[in-house]
PDB file of C-alpha atoms in Angstrom:
ATOM      1  CA  ILE A 596      48.116  36.044  11.999  1.00  0.00           C
ATOM      2  CA  LEU A 597      45.280  33.963  10.679  1.00  0.00           C
ATOM      3  CA  PRO A 598      44.817  33.543   6.973  1.00  0.00           C
ATOM      4  CA  PRO A 599      41.774  35.264   5.536  1.00  0.00           C
ATOM      5  CA  SER A 600      38.664  33.159   5.772  1.00  0.00           C
ATOM      6  CA  PRO A 601      37.389  31.880   2.496  1.00  0.00           C
ATOM      7  CA  SER A 602      34.548  33.879   1.075  1.00  0.00           C
ATOM      8  CA  PRO A 603      31.204  32.169   1.443  1.00  0.00           C
ATOM      9  CA  LYS A 604      29.831  30.401  -1.600  1.00  0.00           C
ATOM     10  CA  PRO A 605      26.879  32.014  -3.295  1.00  0.00           C
ATOM     11  CA  PRO A 606      23.587  30.282  -2.432  1.00  0.00           C
ATOM     12  CA  SER A 607      23.466  28.586  -5.833  1.00  0.00           C
ATOM     13  CA  MET A 608      26.775  26.849  -5.114  1.00  0.00           C
ATOM     14  CA  ILE A 609      26.079  25.666  -1.585  1.00  0.00           C
ATOM     15  CA  GLU A 610      26.129  21.910  -1.434  1.00  0.00           C
ATOM     16  CA  THR A 611      23.093  20.432   0.171  1.00  0.00           C
ATOM     17  CA  ASN A 612      22.078  16.940   1.061  1.00  0.00           C
ATOM     18  CA  PRO A 613      18.424  16.803   0.177  1.00  0.00           C
ATOM     19  CA  LEU A 614      16.211  14.972   2.596  1.00  0.00           C
ATOM     20  CA  PRO A 615      14.999  11.631   1.325  1.00  0.00           C
ATOM     21  CA  ALA A 616      11.539  11.712  -0.173  1.00  0.00           C
ATOM     22  CA  PRO A 617       8.842  10.603   2.238  1.00  0.00           C
ATOM     23  CA  PRO A 618       7.379   7.189   1.442  1.00  0.00           C
ATOM     24  CA  ALA A 619       4.404   7.101  -0.892  1.00  0.00           C
ATOM     25  CA  HIS A 620       1.197   6.081   0.856  1.00  0.00           C
ATOM     26  CA  VAL A 621      -0.489   2.943  -0.450  1.00  0.00           C
ATOM     27  CA  VAL A 622      -3.595   0.932   0.356  1.00  0.00           C
ATOM     28  CA  ILE A 623      -3.475  -2.835  -0.112  1.00  0.00           C
ATOM     29  CA  HIS A 624      -6.620  -4.840  -0.799  1.00  0.00           C
ATOM     30  CA  THR A 625      -7.120  -8.170   0.960  1.00  0.00           C
ATOM     31  CA  ASN A 626      -6.633 -10.235  -2.205  1.00  0.00           C
ATOM     32  CA  VAL A 627      -3.186  -8.714  -2.697  1.00  0.00           C
ATOM     33  CA  LEU A 628      -2.338  -9.433   0.939  1.00  0.00           C
ATOM     34  CA  LEU A 629      -3.286 -13.062   0.319  1.00  0.00           C
ATOM     35  CA  ASP A 630      -1.027 -13.191  -2.730  1.00  0.00           C
ATOM     36  CA  TRP A 631       1.850 -11.627  -0.792  1.00  0.00           C
ATOM     37  CA  LEU A 632       1.581 -13.167   2.670  1.00  0.00           C
ATOM     38  CA  VAL A 633      -0.140 -16.517   2.105  1.00  0.00           C
ATOM     39  CA  PHE A 634       0.378 -17.630  -1.486  1.00  0.00           C
ATOM     40  CA  ARG A 635       3.788 -15.879  -1.862  1.00  0.00           C
ATOM     41  CA  ASN A 636       2.935 -14.867  -5.425  1.00  0.00           C
ATOM     42  CA  PRO A 637       6.108 -13.440  -7.051  1.00  0.00           C
ATOM     43  CA  ASP A 638       4.019 -10.631  -8.586  1.00  0.00           C
ATOM     44  CA  THR A 639       3.998  -9.103  -5.101  1.00  0.00           C
ATOM     45  CA  ASP A 640       7.789  -9.231  -4.618  1.00  0.00           C
ATOM     46  CA  PRO A 641       8.395  -5.655  -5.881  1.00  0.00           C
ATOM     47  CA  LEU A 642       5.653  -4.390  -3.558  1.00  0.00           C
ATOM     48  CA  ALA A 643       7.121  -6.276  -0.587  1.00  0.00           C
ATOM     49  CA  SER A 644      10.570  -4.918  -1.413  1.00  0.00           C
ATOM     50  CA  ALA A 645       9.313  -1.333  -1.636  1.00  0.00           C
ATOM     51  CA  LEU A 646       7.556  -1.694   1.719  1.00  0.00           C
ATOM     52  CA  SER A 647      10.668  -3.198   3.335  1.00  0.00           C
ATOM     53  CA  SER A 648      12.910  -0.450   1.992  1.00  0.00           C
ATOM     54  CA  GLY A 649      10.603   2.283   3.241  1.00  0.00           C
ATOM     55  CA  ARG A 650       9.769   3.638  -0.240  1.00  0.00           C
ATOM     56  CA  LEU A 651       6.112   2.802   0.407  1.00  0.00           C
ATOM     57  CA  GLN A 652       3.978   3.221   3.529  1.00  0.00           C
ATOM     58  CA  TRP A 653       0.985   0.867   3.741  1.00  0.00           C
ATOM     59  CA  LEU A 654      -2.074   2.455   5.314  1.00  0.00           C
ATOM     60  CA  ALA A 655      -4.872   0.376   6.794  1.00  0.00           C
ATOM     61  CA  THR A 656      -7.803   0.692   9.180  1.00  0.00           C
ATOM     62  CA  THR A 657      -8.915  -1.569  11.997  1.00  0.00           C
ATOM     63  CA  THR A 658     -11.850  -2.634   9.807  1.00  0.00           C
ATOM     64  CA  MET A 659      -9.382  -3.792   7.147  1.00  0.00           C
ATOM     65  CA  LYS A 660      -7.346  -5.652   9.748  1.00  0.00           C
ATOM     66  CA  ASP A 661     -10.507  -7.326  11.065  1.00  0.00           C
ATOM     67  CA  GLU A 662     -11.402  -8.409   7.528  1.00  0.00           C
ATOM     68  CA  TRP A 663      -7.892  -9.775   7.055  1.00  0.00           C
ATOM     69  CA  GLU A 664      -8.093 -11.797  10.272  1.00  0.00           C
ATOM     70  CA  ARG A 665     -11.458 -13.186   9.193  1.00  0.00           C
ATOM     71  CA  VAL A 666     -10.196 -14.143   5.710  1.00  0.00           C
ATOM     72  CA  LEU A 667      -7.317 -16.075   7.264  1.00  0.00           C
ATOM     73  CA  THR A 668      -9.888 -18.367   8.884  1.00  0.00           C
ATOM     74  CA  TYR A 669     -11.581 -19.289   5.587  1.00  0.00           C
ATOM     75  CA  GLU A 670     -11.160 -22.972   4.833  1.00  0.00           C
ATOM     76  CA  THR A 671      -9.496 -22.357   1.451  1.00  0.00           C
ATOM     77  CA  VAL A 672      -6.892 -20.164   3.149  1.00  0.00           C
ATOM     78  CA  SER A 673      -6.368 -22.087   6.378  1.00  0.00           C
ATOM     79  CA  ALA A 674      -5.959 -25.325   4.395  1.00  0.00           C
ATOM     80  CA  ARG A 675      -2.702 -23.864   3.048  1.00  0.00           C
ATOM     81  CA  ASN A 676      -1.347 -23.616   6.614  1.00  0.00           C
ATOM     82  CA  PRO A 677      -0.316 -19.973   6.350  1.00  0.00           C
ATOM     83  CA  ASP A 678       2.720 -18.950   8.373  1.00  0.00           C
ATOM     84  CA  ARG A 679       0.909 -16.890  11.029  1.00  0.00           C
ATOM     85  CA  GLU A 680       4.140 -15.636  12.580  1.00  0.00           C
ATOM     86  CA  PHE A 681       5.346 -14.325   9.214  1.00  0.00           C
ATOM     87  CA  ILE A 682       1.946 -12.774   8.478  1.00  0.00           C
ATOM     88  CA  THR A 683       1.668 -11.078  11.871  1.00  0.00           C
ATOM     89  CA  SER A 684       5.226  -9.822  11.652  1.00  0.00           C
ATOM     90  CA  ALA A 685       4.676  -8.370   8.171  1.00  0.00           C
ATOM     91  CA  TRP A 686       1.465  -6.648   9.244  1.00  0.00           C
ATOM     92  CA  ASP A 687       3.037  -5.205  12.404  1.00  0.00           C
ATOM     93  CA  ARG A 688       6.175  -4.077  10.566  1.00  0.00           C
ATOM     94  CA  HIS A 689       4.574  -2.515   7.493  1.00  0.00           C
ATOM     95  CA  ALA A 690       0.951  -1.492   8.155  1.00  0.00           C
ATOM     96  CA  ARG A 691       0.216   1.869   9.710  1.00  0.00           C
ATOM     97  CA  LEU A 692      -3.250   1.909  11.220  1.00  0.00           C
ATOM     98  CA  VAL A 693      -5.129   5.116  10.544  1.00  0.00           C
ATOM     99  CA  ASP A 694      -8.609   6.360  11.383  1.00  0.00           C
ATOM    100  CA  MET A 695     -11.595   5.354   9.305  1.00  0.00           C
ATOM    101  CA  ALA A 696     -11.809   7.322   6.105  1.00  0.00           C
ATOM    102  CA  SER A 697     -14.581   9.563   4.891  1.00  0.00           C
ATOM    103  CA  ARG A 698     -16.649   8.431   1.899  1.00  0.00           C
ATOM    104  CA  ALA A 699     -14.944   8.754  -1.451  1.00  0.00           C
ATOM    105  CA  PRO A 700     -16.807  10.532  -4.252  1.00  0.00           C
ATOM    106  CA  MET A 701     -17.044   7.243  -6.169  1.00  0.00           C
ATOM    107  CA  ARG A 702     -18.885   4.055  -5.265  1.00  0.00           C
ATOM    108  CA  CYS A 703     -17.513   0.536  -5.497  1.00  0.00           C
ATOM    109  CA  GLY A 704     -19.828  -2.101  -6.955  1.00  0.00           C
ATOM    110  CA  ASP A 705     -18.984  -4.295  -3.952  1.00  0.00           C
ATOM    111  CA  PRO A 706     -19.985  -2.471  -0.745  1.00  0.00           C
ATOM    112  CA  ASP A 707     -17.533  -4.619   1.249  1.00  0.00           C
ATOM    113  CA  ASP A 708     -14.664  -3.100  -0.735  1.00  0.00           C
ATOM    114  CA  GLN A 709     -15.790   0.530  -0.458  1.00  0.00           C
ATOM    115  CA  LYS A 710     -13.484   0.988   2.543  1.00  0.00           C
ATOM    116  CA  PHE A 711     -10.407   0.533   0.336  1.00  0.00           C
ATOM    117  CA  ILE A 712     -11.248   3.296  -2.127  1.00  0.00           C
ATOM    118  CA  ASP A 713     -12.472   5.499   0.741  1.00  0.00           C
ATOM    119  CA  LEU A 714      -9.122   5.232   2.505  1.00  0.00           C
ATOM    120  CA  ALA A 715      -7.064   5.604  -0.676  1.00  0.00           C
ATOM    121  CA  VAL A 716      -8.855   8.833  -1.622  1.00  0.00           C
ATOM    122  CA  SER A 717      -9.090  10.385   1.851  1.00  0.00           C
ATOM    123  CA  ALA A 718      -5.451   9.573   2.707  1.00  0.00           C
ATOM    124  CA  ARG A 719      -4.285  10.726  -0.731  1.00  0.00           C
ATOM    125  CA  ALA A 720      -2.624   7.369  -1.305  1.00  0.00           C
ATOM    126  CA  LYS A 721      -0.610   7.187  -4.473  1.00  0.00           C
ATOM    127  CA  TRP A 722      -1.627   3.602  -5.202  1.00  0.00           C
ATOM    128  CA  LEU A 723      -4.428   1.203  -4.314  1.00  0.00           C
ATOM    129  CA  PHE A 724      -3.166  -2.324  -4.973  1.00  0.00           C
ATOM    130  CA  THR A 725      -5.908  -4.782  -5.849  1.00  0.00           C
ATOM    131  CA  LYS A 726      -6.941  -7.542  -8.199  1.00  0.00           C
ATOM    132  CA  ASP A 727     -10.622  -7.012  -7.424  1.00  0.00           C
ATOM    133  CA  ARG A 728     -12.673  -6.341 -10.550  1.00  0.00           C
ATOM    134  CA  GLU A 729     -15.032  -3.830  -8.882  1.00  0.00           C
ATOM    135  CA  LEU A 730     -12.152  -1.756  -7.474  1.00  0.00           C
ATOM    136  CA  LEU A 731     -10.249  -1.905 -10.763  1.00  0.00           C
ATOM    137  CA  LYS A 732     -13.347  -0.462 -12.484  1.00  0.00           C
ATOM    138  CA  LEU A 733     -12.802   2.689 -10.395  1.00  0.00           C
ATOM    139  CA  ALA A 734      -9.305   3.311 -11.795  1.00  0.00           C
ATOM    140  CA  LYS A 735     -10.247   6.148 -14.180  1.00  0.00           C
ATOM    141  CA  ARG A 736     -12.521   7.827 -11.640  1.00  0.00           C
ATOM    142  CA  ALA A 737      -9.833   7.665  -8.931  1.00  0.00           C
ATOM    143  CA  LEU A 738      -7.087   9.277 -11.032  1.00  0.00           C
ATOM    144  CA  PRO A 739      -8.329  12.886 -10.621  1.00  0.00           C
ATOM    145  CA  TRP A 740      -8.067  12.295  -6.864  1.00  0.00           C
ATOM    146  CA  GLY A 741      -4.420  11.291  -7.239  1.00  0.00           C
ATOM    147  CA  VAL A 742      -5.012   7.568  -6.697  1.00  0.00           C
ATOM    148  CA  THR A 743      -3.867   4.945  -9.180  1.00  0.00           C
ATOM    149  CA  VAL A 744      -5.818   1.697  -8.798  1.00  0.00           C
ATOM    150  CA  LEU A 745      -3.909  -1.277 -10.194  1.00  0.00           C
ATOM    151  CA  SER A 746      -2.611  -4.772  -9.602  1.00  0.00           C
ATOM    152  CA  PRO A 747       0.871  -5.381  -8.193  1.00  0.00           C
ATOM    153  CA  ALA A 748       1.896  -7.002 -11.500  1.00  0.00           C
ATOM    154  CA  ASN A 749       0.929  -3.863 -13.440  1.00  0.00           C
ATOM    155  CA  TRP A 750       2.684  -1.625 -10.919  1.00  0.00           C
ATOM    156  CA  ALA A 751       5.897  -3.667 -11.127  1.00  0.00           C
ATOM    157  CA  GLY A 752       5.808  -3.500 -14.912  1.00  0.00           C
ATOM    158  CA  ALA A 753       5.206   0.260 -14.936  1.00  0.00           C
ATOM    159  CA  ALA A 754       7.965   0.825 -12.361  1.00  0.00           C
ATOM    160  CA  GLN A 755      10.523  -0.903 -14.579  1.00  0.00           C
ATOM    161  CA  GLN A 756       9.738   1.149 -17.685  1.00  0.00           C
TER     162      GLN A 756
END
């Protein structure tokens, strides 16, 4: 004779293992990439760590990648002898290429940087990391669209509070 089976737990008592939260989408401006991948600025360490751990997902377009490749050829950058293998590996490991974004409802004072705010808004990125003055000016206008525009140093400080 088998012992009686235990009565099932009520739904409120069932133990569940919640799925991990999906990574937050982010857009990274070229000047932040330079700080992270070429100049190894410690202000970008928390960002690099969050990308490596999978807490953040970096979104980029082919136009952004083309710009990045072009910037690496600038004399001021190439004179530093950037570690191309490290840079390529980081891009391949962390960047997810997505389609070109539609125009955001706000305009960047620098037309060359419009693509960053366009992607951040259309992809519903949580953060746009930049040190560019014209993009930073869009911070208040981007908030209603769910995008926080800030520098990596400000993000690291806010994350630790």
